Amino acid sequence: MYRYTGAVERTPRSEIRELLKVARSTNVISFGGGLPDKSLFPIEDLKQITADLLTNRGFLALQYGATEGDPDFIGAIVNHSKSFGETVAPENICVVSSSQQGIDLLTHILVEHDDVVIVEYPTYLGVIQAFQRAGANMIGVKMDNEGIMPDELEKAIASAPKKPKFIYIIPDFQNPTGINMSLERRKKIIEIGKKHDIPIVEDSPYREMNFTGKNLPSLWSLSGGTGIITFKTMSKMLFPGMRLGWVVAEKEVVQNMVKIKQSVDLCTSSFNQLIIAQYMNSGKLHDTINKAIELYKGKKELMVSELAKNMPEGVSWTNPDGGMFLWMTLPQGYSSKDLFMISAQKGAIFVTGNAFHCDGKGINTLRLNYSFPTHQQIKDGIKILGDSVKELLKK
Ligand SMILES: Cc1ncc(COP(=O)(O)O)c(C=O)c1O
């Protein structure tokens, strides 16, 4: 009766969503999702702001708004960017219902069936899902500890069946590896993009979660604001529940996104934008970010030291300077799916690495989230994981 579209056929189910279901239904310790620590949610502040907003500007908050975004929220974004050393003009901003919508709009404005797009290998699984849905031909380019590798990128561009539509990267504390792209590498990737006239899409949800205190400039800043589309979100530095994010791009790109967004949801929630604008303008976002940095840095350090105590020889992991994840590699020939079956039964879960590879490979890798579990859960869960890996390697 229902004759579904090719998009439904092409879109795989998100492994993370499936895993989160397991996490919710049992008492397992989850290193799976990319969730912030709930103790950081500023509930009391939000209660006050919301009451104030409804009393004084309820007529605005409950109304439709501009597709580009509410001017107050855009103003708060401009100031937020400035405080992180970034210059962004209001006409370069399109507010979106979180960065996943930005990714969707990107596919609508740039990706036609069978178009080539370049992604990091591994990359964010939500982007793999969106690009598959759009019918893109994804080419994965390997990374080293400085980010996507320039030589490999050049090779991928040269051997692609069509000129790639864009290069999608996550330069800041990448999901899933935690790798932070070096300054030299940022410049090199911009140079390659410009040389081949291929735009770069910079997805940057974790930029603010920097444990070193030293931010590197975004590709948007380094490029002088041309040939780069940047996605930002409130989901990681604050909370994901209001679904607020923004795109930074050249005016022409913003206008095309706005045109498509009109047909998708008319506008992002005015209510949510005004609440968060007020929160940002109060200066409290910086306090929350600083608390998150301190909390996540401690959790990451705990996880790394527990891994060192509990993992057998032959297993390696990254030690990120920011973000929410670290990336573990099992010896060749071992499967993180088999590991998942053992450790889920013992009470700890994670996301298997194949979900982050655009060709479904990388099965001996896995992603561990440290922002969501408590300190005790990190201790207990890594012990479970260590025992599970030992059991797997004996087989
Ligand atoms: C790299 C990256 N992009 C986009 C998103 C989507 O985030 P949101 O839609 O909540 O802004 C995530 C979430 O984990 C992510 O890691």
Coordinates of C-alpha atoms and ligand atoms in Angstrom, one line a residue:
M1 CA 0.0 0.0 0.0
Y2 CA 2.8 2.4 1.0
R3 CA 5.3 2.9 -1.9
Y4 CA 8.2 4.4 0.0
T5 CA 10.9 6.6 -1.4
G6 CA 14.5 5.6 -2.2
A7 CA 15.5 7.8 0.8
V8 CA 13.7 5.4 3.2
E9 CA 15.4 2.4 1.6
R10 CA 18.8 4.0 1.7
T11 CA 18.8 5.3 5.2
P12 CA 20.2 2.8 7.7
R13 CA 18.8 2.8 11.3
S14 CA 21.1 4.7 13.7
E15 CA 23.1 2.2 15.8
I16 CA 23.3 4.8 18.5
R17 CA 19.6 5.1 18.8
E18 CA 19.3 1.3 19.0
L19 CA 22.0 1.1 21.7
L20 CA 20.4 3.9 23.7
K21 CA 17.2 1.9 23.8
V22 CA 19.2 -0.9 25.5
A23 CA 20.7 1.6 27.9
R24 CA 17.4 3.0 28.8
S25 CA 15.7 -0.3 29.3
T26 CA 18.3 -1.9 31.6
N27 CA 20.8 -0.9 34.3
V28 CA 23.8 -1.0 32.0
I29 CA 26.5 1.6 32.2
S30 CA 26.4 3.5 28.9
F31 CA 29.5 4.9 27.2
G32 CA 27.3 5.0 24.1
G33 CA 25.6 8.3 23.4
G34 CA 27.1 11.8 23.1
L35 CA 25.1 13.1 26.0
P36 CA 26.1 16.0 28.3
D37 CA 26.3 15.5 32.0
K38 CA 22.8 16.4 33.3
S39 CA 24.2 18.1 36.4
L40 CA 25.2 20.9 34.1
F41 CA 21.7 21.8 33.0
P42 CA 20.8 25.2 34.4
I43 CA 17.2 24.4 35.4
E44 CA 16.7 27.1 38.0
D45 CA 18.0 29.8 35.7
L46 CA 15.8 28.6 32.9
K47 CA 12.7 28.6 35.1
Q48 CA 13.4 32.3 35.9
I49 CA 14.1 33.3 32.4
T50 CA 11.1 31.5 31.0
A51 CA 8.8 33.1 33.5
D52 CA 10.3 36.5 32.8
L53 CA 10.0 36.0 29.0
L54 CA 6.4 34.9 29.1
T55 CA 5.5 37.9 31.4
N56 CA 7.3 40.5 29.3
R57 CA 7.6 39.3 25.8
G58 CA 5.3 36.3 25.6
F59 CA 3.7 37.8 22.5
L60 CA 7.0 37.5 20.7
A61 CA 8.2 34.2 22.2
L62 CA 5.0 32.3 21.2
Q63 CA 4.8 33.8 17.6
Y64 CA 6.3 32.5 14.4
G65 CA 9.7 34.1 13.7
A66 CA 12.1 34.8 10.9
T67 CA 13.4 31.8 9.1
E68 CA 17.0 33.1 9.4
G69 CA 16.5 33.2 13.2
D70 CA 15.5 35.6 15.9
P71 CA 17.6 38.8 15.9
D72 CA 18.2 38.5 19.7
F73 CA 19.5 35.0 19.4
I74 CA 21.6 36.0 16.3
G75 CA 23.1 38.9 18.3
A76 CA 23.9 36.5 21.2
I77 CA 25.6 34.2 18.7
V78 CA 27.7 37.0 17.3
N79 CA 28.9 37.9 20.8
H80 CA 29.5 34.3 21.8
S81 CA 31.6 33.9 18.7
K82 CA 33.6 37.0 19.5
S83 CA 34.3 35.7 23.0
F84 CA 35.9 32.7 21.3
G85 CA 38.0 34.9 19.0
E86 CA 35.7 34.4 16.0
T87 CA 34.3 37.2 13.8
V88 CA 30.8 36.4 12.4
A89 CA 28.4 38.9 10.9
P90 CA 24.6 38.5 11.4
E91 CA 24.1 38.0 7.6
N92 CA 26.4 35.0 7.7
I93 CA 24.2 33.2 10.2
C94 CA 21.2 30.9 9.7
V95 CA 19.7 29.6 12.9
V96 CA 18.7 25.9 12.6
S97 CA 16.9 23.3 14.8
S98 CA 20.3 22.0 15.9
S99 CA 23.2 21.1 13.7
Q100 CA 21.6 17.9 12.4
Q101 CA 19.1 20.1 10.6
G102 CA 22.1 22.1 9.2
I103 CA 23.4 18.8 7.9
D104 CA 20.1 18.1 6.3
L105 CA 19.8 21.5 4.7
L106 CA 23.3 21.0 3.4
T107 CA 22.3 17.9 1.6
H108 CA 19.3 19.7 0.1
I109 CA 21.3 22.6 -1.3
L110 CA 24.4 20.7 -2.5
V111 CA 23.9 16.9 -2.8
E112 CA 22.3 15.3 -5.8
H113 CA 22.0 11.5 -6.2
D114 CA 25.5 10.0 -6.8
D115 CA 27.3 13.2 -6.0
V116 CA 30.7 12.6 -4.4
V117 CA 31.3 14.0 -0.9
I118 CA 34.4 13.5 1.1
V119 CA 34.3 12.6 4.8
E120 CA 36.9 11.8 7.5
Y121 CA 37.4 8.1 8.1
P122 CA 36.0 7.6 10.7
T123 CA 33.3 10.3 11.0
Y124 CA 30.1 11.2 12.8
L125 CA 27.6 8.6 12.3
G126 CA 24.7 11.0 12.0
V127 CA 26.3 12.5 8.9
I128 CA 26.8 9.1 7.3
Q129 CA 23.1 8.5 7.8
A130 CA 22.1 11.9 6.3
F131 CA 24.5 11.6 3.3
Q132 CA 23.3 8.0 2.6
R133 CA 19.7 9.3 2.7
A134 CA 20.6 11.9 0.2
G135 CA 22.2 9.3 -2.1
A136 CA 25.7 10.7 -1.9
N137 CA 28.7 8.7 -2.8
M138 CA 30.9 9.1 0.3
I139 CA 34.7 8.8 0.1
G140 CA 36.4 8.3 3.4
V141 CA 39.8 9.9 3.9
K142 CA 42.1 8.6 6.7
M143 CA 43.2 10.6 9.6
D144 CA 46.4 10.8 11.7
N145 CA 46.8 12.5 15.1
E146 CA 46.6 16.0 13.4
G147 CA 43.3 15.3 11.6
I148 CA 42.4 14.4 8.0
M149 CA 45.6 13.6 6.0
P150 CA 46.4 16.0 3.2
D151 CA 48.1 13.5 0.9
E152 CA 45.2 11.1 1.2
L153 CA 42.8 13.9 0.6
E154 CA 44.6 14.9 -2.6
K155 CA 44.5 11.2 -3.7
A156 CA 40.8 11.0 -3.0
I157 CA 40.0 14.1 -5.0
A158 CA 42.2 12.9 -7.9
S159 CA 40.6 9.5 -8.0
A160 CA 37.0 10.5 -7.3
P161 CA 34.5 9.6 -10.1
K162 CA 33.2 13.2 -10.0
K163 CA 34.5 16.4 -8.6
P164 CA 33.5 16.2 -4.9
K165 CA 30.8 18.6 -3.8
F166 CA 32.5 19.3 -0.4
I167 CA 34.9 18.0 2.2
Y168 CA 33.1 17.4 5.5
I169 CA 35.4 17.6 8.6
I170 CA 35.0 17.9 12.4
P171 CA 38.2 19.8 13.2
D172 CA 37.7 20.3 16.9
F173 CA 37.9 17.2 19.2
Q174 CA 36.4 15.0 16.5
N175 CA 33.5 12.7 17.0
P176 CA 34.4 9.8 17.2
T177 CA 38.2 10.0 17.7
G178 CA 38.6 13.1 19.9
I179 CA 41.4 14.3 17.6
N180 CA 41.9 18.0 17.4
M181 CA 43.1 19.2 14.0
S182 CA 46.5 21.1 14.2
L183 CA 46.8 24.7 13.0
E184 CA 49.1 23.7 10.2
R185 CA 46.7 21.0 9.1
R186 CA 43.8 23.5 9.2
K187 CA 45.7 25.8 6.9
K188 CA 46.7 22.9 4.6
I189 CA 43.1 21.7 4.2
I190 CA 41.9 25.2 3.4
E191 CA 44.6 25.4 0.8
I192 CA 43.6 22.1 -0.8
G193 CA 39.9 23.2 -0.8
K194 CA 40.8 26.5 -2.5
K195 CA 43.2 24.8 -5.0
H196 CA 40.5 22.5 -6.2
D197 CA 37.6 24.9 -5.7
I198 CA 35.8 22.5 -3.3
P199 CA 34.0 23.9 -0.3
I200 CA 34.8 22.7 3.2
V201 CA 32.1 21.9 5.7
E202 CA 33.3 22.4 9.3
D203 CA 31.1 20.8 11.9
S204 CA 32.1 22.0 15.3
P205 CA 30.0 21.0 18.3
Y206 CA 32.9 20.4 20.6
R207 CA 35.1 23.5 20.0
E208 CA 34.1 25.1 23.4
M209 CA 34.8 21.8 25.3
N210 CA 38.6 22.5 25.2
F211 CA 40.6 21.3 28.2
T212 CA 43.8 23.1 27.3
G213 CA 42.6 26.7 27.4
K214 CA 44.1 27.3 24.0
N215 CA 41.6 27.5 21.2
L216 CA 42.8 27.1 17.6
P217 CA 41.1 29.4 15.0
S218 CA 38.2 27.9 13.1
L219 CA 38.5 27.2 9.4
W220 CA 35.9 29.9 8.9
S221 CA 38.3 32.4 10.5
L222 CA 41.4 31.1 8.9
S223 CA 39.9 31.2 5.4
G224 CA 38.5 34.8 5.8
G225 CA 35.0 33.5 5.5
T226 CA 35.0 32.0 2.0
G227 CA 34.6 28.5 0.9
I228 CA 33.7 27.3 4.4
I229 CA 30.3 26.3 5.9
T230 CA 30.4 25.9 9.7
F231 CA 27.8 24.2 11.9
K232 CA 27.5 25.1 15.5
T233 CA 25.1 23.8 18.2
M234 CA 24.0 24.4 21.7
S235 CA 23.7 20.7 22.2
K236 CA 27.1 20.0 23.7
M237 CA 28.1 23.2 25.3
L238 CA 24.7 23.7 27.0
F239 CA 22.1 21.0 26.4
P240 CA 20.4 19.3 23.4
G241 CA 16.7 19.5 24.5
M242 CA 15.9 22.8 22.9
R243 CA 17.4 21.7 19.5
L244 CA 19.2 25.0 18.8
G245 CA 22.1 25.5 16.5
W246 CA 23.3 27.7 13.7
V247 CA 25.1 27.7 10.4
V248 CA 27.8 30.2 9.5
A249 CA 28.4 30.6 5.8
E250 CA 28.7 33.1 2.9
K251 CA 25.5 35.1 2.4
E252 CA 24.6 33.2 -0.8
V253 CA 24.8 29.9 1.0
V254 CA 22.8 31.2 4.0
Q255 CA 20.1 32.5 1.6
N256 CA 19.8 29.1 -0.1
M257 CA 19.6 27.3 3.2
V258 CA 16.9 29.7 4.3
K259 CA 14.9 29.0 1.2
I260 CA 15.0 25.3 1.9
K261 CA 14.4 25.7 5.6
Q262 CA 11.2 27.6 4.9
S263 CA 9.9 24.5 3.2
V264 CA 11.0 22.3 6.0
D265 CA 9.9 23.9 9.2
L266 CA 9.3 27.7 8.5
C267 CA 11.4 28.7 11.5
T268 CA 13.2 27.4 14.5
S269 CA 11.3 27.8 17.8
S270 CA 11.1 31.5 18.7
F271 CA 10.4 30.5 22.3
N272 CA 13.6 28.5 22.6
Q273 CA 15.8 31.0 20.8
L274 CA 14.6 33.9 23.1
I275 CA 15.2 31.8 26.3
I276 CA 18.7 30.9 25.2
A277 CA 19.5 34.4 24.0
Q278 CA 18.6 35.7 27.4
Y279 CA 20.7 33.0 29.1
M280 CA 23.7 33.8 26.8
N281 CA 23.3 37.6 27.4
S282 CA 23.4 37.0 31.2
G283 CA 26.9 35.8 30.8
K284 CA 26.0 32.4 32.4
L285 CA 26.8 30.3 29.3
H286 CA 30.5 30.9 30.0
D287 CA 30.1 29.7 33.6
T288 CA 28.4 26.5 32.3
I289 CA 31.0 25.9 29.7
N290 CA 33.8 26.3 32.3
K291 CA 32.1 23.9 34.6
A292 CA 31.7 21.4 31.8
I293 CA 35.3 21.7 30.9
E294 CA 36.4 21.0 34.4
L295 CA 34.0 18.1 34.8
Y296 CA 34.8 16.5 31.4
K297 CA 38.5 16.9 31.8
G298 CA 38.4 15.1 35.1
K299 CA 36.2 12.3 33.7
K300 CA 38.4 11.9 30.7
E301 CA 41.5 11.7 32.9
L302 CA 39.7 9.1 35.0
M303 CA 38.7 7.0 32.0
V304 CA 42.2 7.1 30.6
S305 CA 43.8 6.0 33.9
E306 CA 41.2 3.2 34.3
L307 CA 41.8 2.0 30.8
A308 CA 45.6 1.9 31.5
K309 CA 44.8 -0.2 34.6
N310 CA 42.3 -2.5 33.0
M311 CA 43.1 -3.1 29.4
P312 CA 45.4 -5.9 28.2
E313 CA 48.4 -5.5 25.9
G314 CA 47.5 -4.7 22.2
V315 CA 44.6 -2.4 22.9
S316 CA 45.1 1.3 22.3
W317 CA 43.1 4.5 22.8
T318 CA 43.2 8.2 22.1
N319 CA 43.7 10.8 24.9
P320 CA 41.8 13.8 23.7
D321 CA 42.3 17.4 24.9
G322 CA 38.6 18.2 24.7
G323 CA 35.2 17.0 23.6
M324 CA 33.3 14.0 24.8
F325 CA 34.8 10.9 23.3
L326 CA 37.8 8.7 23.1
W327 CA 38.5 6.1 20.5
M328 CA 39.7 2.6 21.2
T329 CA 41.4 0.1 18.8
L330 CA 41.4 -3.6 19.4
P331 CA 44.1 -5.8 17.9
Q332 CA 43.5 -6.6 14.2
G333 CA 41.1 -9.5 13.6
Y334 CA 39.0 -8.8 16.7
S335 CA 35.5 -7.4 16.5
S336 CA 33.9 -4.7 18.6
K337 CA 30.5 -6.3 17.9
D338 CA 31.7 -9.5 19.6
L339 CA 33.0 -7.3 22.4
F340 CA 29.7 -5.6 22.7
M341 CA 27.8 -8.9 23.1
I342 CA 30.1 -9.8 26.0
S343 CA 30.3 -6.4 27.8
A344 CA 26.5 -5.6 27.4
Q345 CA 25.8 -8.9 29.3
K346 CA 28.2 -7.8 32.0
G347 CA 26.6 -4.4 32.1
A348 CA 28.6 -1.8 30.0
I349 CA 27.9 -0.6 26.4
F350 CA 29.6 1.6 23.8
V351 CA 29.2 2.2 20.1
T352 CA 31.0 -0.2 17.7
G353 CA 33.4 1.5 15.3
N354 CA 31.9 0.3 12.1
A355 CA 29.0 2.7 12.6
F356 CA 31.5 5.6 12.1
H357 CA 33.1 4.3 8.9
C358 CA 31.3 5.3 5.7
D359 CA 32.0 1.8 4.2
G360 CA 30.9 0.0 7.4
K361 CA 34.4 -1.3 8.1
G362 CA 36.7 -0.5 11.1
I363 CA 35.1 -3.3 13.1
N364 CA 38.1 -3.5 15.5
T365 CA 37.4 0.0 16.8
L366 CA 34.9 1.5 19.2
R367 CA 33.9 4.9 20.7
L368 CA 33.7 5.6 24.4
N369 CA 31.8 8.6 25.8
Y370 CA 33.0 10.0 29.1
S371 CA 30.8 13.1 29.5
F372 CA 27.6 11.2 30.5
P373 CA 28.6 8.4 32.9
T374 CA 29.3 9.3 36.6
H375 CA 32.9 8.9 38.0
Q376 CA 31.8 5.7 39.7
Q377 CA 30.2 4.4 36.5
I378 CA 33.5 5.1 34.6
K379 CA 35.4 3.1 37.2
D380 CA 32.9 0.2 37.2
G381 CA 32.3 0.3 33.4
I382 CA 35.9 0.3 32.4
K383 CA 36.6 -2.6 34.7
I384 CA 33.7 -4.5 32.9
L385 CA 35.1 -3.5 29.5
G386 CA 38.6 -4.6 30.5
D387 CA 37.3 -8.0 31.6
S388 CA 35.3 -8.3 28.4
V389 CA 38.3 -7.4 26.2
K390 CA 40.4 -10.0 28.1
E391 CA 37.6 -12.6 27.5
L392 CA 37.4 -11.7 23.8
L393 CA 41.2 -11.9 23.3
K394 CA 41.2 -15.4 24.8
K395 CA 38.7 -16.7 22.3
Ligands
LIG1 C1 29.9 16.1 14.8 C2 28.4 16.2 15.1 N1 27.6 16.9 14.3 C3 26.3 17.1 14.6 C4 25.7 16.5 15.7 C5 24.3 16.7 16.0 O1 24.0 17.5 17.0 P1 22.7 18.4 17.2 O2 21.8 18.1 16.1 O3 22.2 18.0 18.6 O4 23.2 19.8 17.2 C6 26.5 15.8 16.6 C7 25.9 15.1 17.8 O5 26.5 14.2 18.4 C8 27.9 15.6 16.3 O6 28.7 14.9 17.1

